[in-house]
Amino acid sequence: MTKFVFVTGGVVSSIGKGITSASIGRLLRNRGFTVAPMKLDPYINVDAGTMNPFQHGEVFVTEDGAETDLDLGHYERFMDVNCSGGSSLTTGKVYSSVIAAERRGDYLGATVQVIPHVTNQIKSSVIMLGREQEADVVIAEIGGTVGDIESLPFLEAIRQMRTELGPGNSLFVHVTLVPTVGPWQEVKTKPTQHSVMQLREIGISPDVLVCRSEVPLSAEVREKISLFCGVPPRAVIESLNAETIYEVPLMYESAGLGAFIIERLELEPRKADFEEWRSLVETIKAPKRKCTVAVVGKYTENGDSYKSIGEALIHAGIPNDAEVSVRWIESDAMENGASPAELLAGLDALVVAPGFGVRGIEGKIEAIRYARETGLPFLGICLGLQMAVIEFARNVCDLEGANSEEMADNPPYPVIHLLPEQRNVVAKGATMRLGSYPCNIVAGTVAHRLYNSSRITERHRHRYEVNNDFREKLQEHGMAISGVSPDYRLVEMIEIADHPFFVGTQAHPEFKSRPNRPHPLFVGLVRAAVARHAAVVA
Ligand code: GLN
């Protein structure tokens, strides 16, 4: 029978519920349990696909093509599991199902209400995920902060589940902030007490409190929190800022959280194996080499916009025994007077990030030209591949004015054009070419060497593609097409041989990178970046 861990947050938003949920998953995985993570998001969008990354952070794409909240990326990276569309539930999704059921007449004349119809829909989605994935434990994180109006139906649903499942089968973990104030950094527990009071008002008593704090919590403070909030002192888990997020599971384990969860959920006590995780954290914390990678994008001011790319670069540092620093560069900067030579000076590699719309693309194209001409290692992701093709068409193949149909009306050379199946698509939600697709890798290419395989799969999220009318021209001038869809219709990867590292992919390799399984394309890029750094320093 599946057990359930529910993670809520209080006091402030962005408190690290995602990392806490992901870390709990790792504690269970290291004991050999199967886990199914889930995010319950109170917003009304059906999925995150229509949200601006600048406001909401990255849109994370699952194998089955769901456009989801970036927390699913944390779950996949920490737990080393694949999420699915069912791992993400939003108010929009819940209401769509309830209203569709009402229109079908499924409710047999009943007045359709938040309780029980909406809450039943939430409960059955959570239970279904556990069943479908045959999980020992479902870890469901509720987005937002306790006290928000829109999260109430979700909290009510998990309250009901507790009664139905019984305490040995469910666990409430509440993540709060324990701030310090004044010159003596006095630790304050009141916000935590208030947040727990708010939870209790809706009928939920937490079993575990994860307390984010800048300073270690004394035994006295823990006892106070325990007394006022009704959890045993050993379930007050101190959560200090970590040097790397991947250290958080280790900190929770030494705080006794793993053992406590096992006991409370009445799971079989098993030996926990942290060897692999500990060793990757050690490498991240004390690497021997280093490099700095520029990521050019148009949403770089929000640190979460390119979350998976940042993490994939860190992962790629592990096999290279290297610290990878990232310099985020706004693509606009290059259009507003700064030259790529200035902006990229002293950096060891360039990533051009995915994106939509015309703003900033000329800056990206200029940055790619600089990388191609000066031998700066380059990885182009999705839009990054498309911009690399435009740059090459304009400056190497002499196709003046070459562009993407997304960026210009009737360009003289539409080297990037709309996918044929997208021609009649008008609606924006979940209509792109989404999710995992196979790709054949051409022997003898850099891509083949890195993947060490002739057939791979990667996740996608795009509407445009390389125009096949220009394939020959690009190849004649030295751009290799190193990956194609199995029917040869779609260019999936490009590269330039006469360069330390110049690779573009129409897919999003960043979504599949895990700390224990870094992605080969990022590993290749970082290897080239580290070599460049060493050469420059020497
Ligand atoms: N805007 C481009 C397209 O739709 C690239 C998308 C992306 O980078 N994810 O094809």
Coordinates of C-alpha atoms in Angstrom, one line a residue, residues 242-511:
A242 CA 23.9 24.7 2.4
E243 CA 27.0 25.3 0.3
T244 CA 25.3 23.3 -2.4
I245 CA 21.6 22.2 -2.6
Y246 CA 22.7 18.6 -3.1
E247 CA 24.1 18.6 0.5
V248 CA 20.6 19.1 1.9
P249 CA 19.6 15.4 2.0
L250 CA 22.9 14.7 3.9
M251 CA 22.0 17.4 6.4
Y252 CA 18.5 16.0 6.9
E253 CA 19.8 12.5 7.3
S254 CA 22.2 13.5 10.0
A255 CA 19.4 15.5 11.7
G256 CA 17.5 12.2 11.9
L257 CA 14.8 13.0 9.4
G258 CA 15.1 9.8 7.4
A259 CA 14.8 7.6 10.5
F260 CA 11.8 9.6 11.8
I261 CA 9.9 9.3 8.5
I262 CA 10.5 5.6 8.3
E263 CA 9.2 5.2 11.9
R264 CA 6.2 7.4 11.5
L265 CA 5.1 5.9 8.2
E266 CA 5.7 2.4 9.6
L267 CA 8.0 1.5 6.7
E268 CA 10.4 -1.4 7.0
P269 CA 13.7 -0.1 8.6
R270 CA 16.4 -0.6 6.0
K271 CA 20.1 0.4 5.8
A272 CA 20.5 3.7 4.1
D273 CA 23.2 3.9 1.4
F274 CA 24.6 7.4 1.0
E275 CA 27.9 6.5 -0.6
E276 CA 27.2 7.8 -4.2
W277 CA 25.5 10.9 -3.0
R278 CA 28.1 11.8 -0.5
S279 CA 30.9 11.4 -3.0
L280 CA 29.2 13.7 -5.6
V281 CA 28.6 16.3 -2.9
E282 CA 32.3 16.1 -1.9
T283 CA 33.4 16.7 -5.6
I284 CA 31.0 19.6 -5.9
K285 CA 32.4 21.2 -2.7
A286 CA 36.1 20.7 -3.4
P287 CA 36.9 20.4 -7.1
K288 CA 40.4 20.7 -8.4
R289 CA 39.7 22.6 -11.6
K290 CA 37.5 25.4 -12.6
C291 CA 35.9 27.2 -15.5
T292 CA 33.3 30.0 -16.1
V293 CA 30.5 29.5 -18.5
A294 CA 28.4 32.3 -20.0
V295 CA 24.7 31.7 -20.4
V296 CA 23.1 34.2 -22.8
G297 CA 19.3 34.4 -22.5
K298 CA 16.6 37.0 -22.2
Y299 CA 15.2 36.2 -18.8
T300 CA 18.6 36.1 -16.9
E301 CA 17.4 38.6 -14.2
N302 CA 15.2 35.9 -12.7
G303 CA 17.7 33.3 -11.4
D304 CA 15.1 30.5 -11.8
S305 CA 14.4 31.1 -15.5
Y306 CA 17.1 28.7 -16.6
K307 CA 17.2 26.5 -13.5
S308 CA 17.9 23.2 -15.2
I309 CA 20.7 24.7 -17.4
G310 CA 22.4 26.0 -14.2
E311 CA 22.1 22.6 -12.5
A312 CA 23.2 20.6 -15.6
L313 CA 26.4 22.7 -15.7
I314 CA 27.1 21.9 -12.0
H315 CA 26.5 18.2 -12.7
A316 CA 28.9 18.4 -15.7
G317 CA 31.5 19.7 -13.3
I318 CA 31.5 16.5 -11.3
P319 CA 33.1 14.1 -13.8
N320 CA 35.4 16.9 -14.9
D321 CA 36.4 17.5 -11.2
A322 CA 35.6 21.2 -11.9
E323 CA 33.8 24.1 -10.3
V324 CA 31.6 25.5 -13.0
S325 CA 30.7 29.2 -12.3
V326 CA 28.0 30.7 -14.4
R327 CA 27.9 34.2 -15.8
W328 CA 24.4 35.1 -16.8
I329 CA 24.3 37.6 -19.6
E330 CA 21.2 39.4 -20.9
S331 CA 21.0 39.0 -24.7
D332 CA 19.8 42.6 -24.8
A333 CA 23.1 43.8 -23.5
M334 CA 24.8 43.0 -26.8
E335 CA 22.2 44.9 -28.7
N336 CA 22.6 47.9 -26.5
G337 CA 26.2 48.7 -27.4
A338 CA 28.3 46.2 -25.5
S339 CA 30.4 43.9 -27.9
P340 CA 30.5 40.1 -27.4
A341 CA 34.3 40.5 -27.1
E342 CA 33.8 42.7 -24.0
L343 CA 31.0 40.6 -22.5
L344 CA 32.6 37.3 -23.1
A345 CA 36.1 38.3 -22.2
G346 CA 37.8 35.8 -19.9
L347 CA 34.9 33.3 -20.0
D348 CA 35.5 29.7 -21.0
A349 CA 32.4 28.7 -22.8
L350 CA 29.1 30.0 -24.1
V351 CA 25.6 28.5 -23.8
V352 CA 22.8 30.1 -25.7
A353 CA 19.6 29.4 -23.9
P354 CA 16.1 28.4 -25.2
G355 CA 13.6 31.2 -25.8
F356 CA 10.7 32.6 -27.7
G357 CA 10.2 35.8 -29.6
V358 CA 12.4 38.3 -31.3
R359 CA 13.8 40.3 -28.4
G360 CA 17.5 39.8 -27.9
I361 CA 18.0 37.4 -30.8
E362 CA 20.5 39.6 -32.6
G363 CA 22.6 39.7 -29.4
K364 CA 22.5 35.9 -29.3
I365 CA 23.6 35.7 -33.0
E366 CA 26.5 38.1 -32.3
A367 CA 27.6 36.0 -29.3
I368 CA 27.5 32.9 -31.4
R369 CA 29.5 34.5 -34.2
Y370 CA 32.2 35.5 -31.6
A371 CA 32.3 31.9 -30.3
R372 CA 32.5 30.4 -33.7
E373 CA 35.2 32.7 -34.9
T374 CA 37.4 32.6 -31.8
G375 CA 37.1 29.0 -30.8
L376 CA 35.1 29.6 -27.6
P377 CA 33.3 26.3 -26.7
F378 CA 29.6 26.7 -27.6
L379 CA 26.4 24.8 -26.8
G380 CA 23.2 26.0 -28.4
I381 CA 20.0 24.8 -26.8
C382 CA 16.7 24.8 -28.9
L383 CA 16.6 28.5 -29.9
G384 CA 20.3 28.4 -29.4
L385 CA 20.6 25.9 -32.3
Q386 CA 18.3 27.9 -34.4
M387 CA 20.4 31.1 -33.8
A388 CA 23.6 29.2 -34.6
V389 CA 22.1 28.1 -38.0
I390 CA 21.0 31.7 -38.7
E391 CA 24.5 33.0 -37.8
F392 CA 26.2 30.4 -40.0
A393 CA 23.8 31.0 -42.9
R394 CA 24.4 34.8 -42.8
N395 CA 28.1 34.9 -42.2
V396 CA 29.5 31.7 -43.7
C397 CA 27.0 30.8 -46.4
D398 CA 26.5 34.5 -47.4
L399 CA 22.7 34.3 -47.2
E400 CA 22.2 37.9 -46.2
G401 CA 19.1 38.5 -44.1
A402 CA 18.7 34.8 -43.2
N403 CA 16.3 34.5 -40.3
S404 CA 13.6 32.4 -38.6
E405 CA 10.0 32.8 -39.6
E406 CA 9.4 33.3 -35.9
M407 CA 11.4 36.5 -35.9
A408 CA 10.7 38.1 -39.3
D409 CA 7.9 38.1 -41.8
N410 CA 9.0 36.6 -45.1
P411 CA 12.8 36.7 -44.6
P412 CA 14.7 36.3 -47.9
Y413 CA 16.2 33.0 -46.5
P414 CA 13.9 31.4 -44.0
V415 CA 16.5 28.9 -42.7
I416 CA 14.3 28.3 -39.6
H417 CA 10.6 27.7 -40.3
L418 CA 7.5 26.5 -38.7
L419 CA 7.1 22.7 -38.3
P420 CA 4.5 21.6 -40.9
E421 CA 2.2 20.1 -38.2
Q422 CA 2.1 23.5 -36.4
R423 CA 0.7 25.4 -39.4
N424 CA -2.9 25.2 -38.3
V425 CA -2.3 25.4 -34.6
V426 CA -3.8 28.5 -32.9
A427 CA -4.1 27.7 -29.2
K428 CA -1.1 28.2 -27.1
G429 CA -1.4 25.7 -24.2
A430 CA 0.3 22.3 -24.7
T431 CA 0.4 22.6 -28.5
M432 CA 4.1 22.6 -29.2
R433 CA 6.2 19.6 -30.2
L434 CA 6.6 18.4 -26.6
G435 CA 8.3 15.7 -24.7
S436 CA 10.6 12.8 -25.6
Y437 CA 11.4 12.0 -29.2
P438 CA 14.1 9.7 -30.7
C439 CA 17.0 11.0 -32.7
N440 CA 19.6 9.2 -34.8
I441 CA 23.2 10.2 -34.3
V442 CA 25.6 10.3 -37.2
A443 CA 28.7 8.2 -36.7
G444 CA 32.0 10.1 -36.5
T445 CA 30.5 13.2 -35.0
V446 CA 31.2 14.9 -31.7
A447 CA 27.6 14.1 -30.7
H448 CA 28.3 10.4 -31.4
R449 CA 31.4 10.4 -29.3
L450 CA 29.7 12.1 -26.4
Y451 CA 26.5 10.1 -26.4
N452 CA 28.4 6.9 -27.4
S453 CA 25.3 5.8 -29.2
S454 CA 23.6 5.9 -32.6
R455 CA 20.1 6.3 -31.2
I456 CA 19.1 8.6 -28.3
T457 CA 16.0 10.3 -27.0
E458 CA 15.7 13.8 -25.7
R459 CA 12.9 16.1 -24.5
H460 CA 11.6 18.9 -26.8
R461 CA 9.6 22.1 -26.6
H462 CA 9.4 24.0 -29.9
R463 CA 7.3 25.1 -32.9
Y464 CA 10.1 25.9 -35.4
E465 CA 12.8 23.7 -37.0
V466 CA 15.7 23.9 -39.5
N467 CA 14.3 24.4 -43.0
N468 CA 15.4 21.3 -45.0
D469 CA 15.8 23.4 -48.2
F470 CA 19.0 24.8 -46.6
R471 CA 20.5 21.5 -45.3
E472 CA 22.8 21.1 -48.3
K473 CA 24.0 24.7 -48.3
L474 CA 24.8 24.5 -44.6
Q475 CA 26.7 21.2 -45.0
E476 CA 28.6 22.4 -48.1
H477 CA 30.0 25.2 -46.0
G478 CA 31.1 23.0 -43.1
M479 CA 28.1 22.7 -40.7
A480 CA 27.6 19.0 -39.9
I481 CA 24.1 17.7 -39.2
S482 CA 24.9 15.3 -36.5
G483 CA 21.4 14.3 -35.3
V484 CA 18.2 13.7 -37.3
S485 CA 14.8 12.3 -36.4
P486 CA 14.5 8.6 -37.4
D487 CA 12.4 9.6 -40.5
Y488 CA 15.2 12.1 -41.6
R489 CA 12.7 14.9 -41.7
L490 CA 14.0 16.9 -38.7
V491 CA 17.4 18.3 -38.0
E492 CA 17.9 17.6 -34.3
M493 CA 21.6 18.4 -33.9
I494 CA 24.3 20.4 -35.7
E495 CA 28.0 20.9 -35.1
I496 CA 31.2 22.4 -36.6
A497 CA 34.1 20.1 -36.7
D498 CA 36.9 22.6 -37.0
H499 CA 36.3 24.1 -33.6
P500 CA 37.2 23.0 -30.0
F501 CA 33.4 22.5 -29.3
F502 CA 30.5 23.8 -31.3
V503 CA 27.3 21.9 -30.8
G504 CA 23.6 22.8 -31.2
T505 CA 20.6 20.7 -30.2
Q506 CA 16.9 21.3 -31.0
A507 CA 16.1 19.4 -27.8
H508 CA 16.5 20.4 -24.1
P509 CA 19.3 18.1 -22.7
E510 CA 19.2 20.1 -19.5
F511 CA 16.0 18.4 -18.4

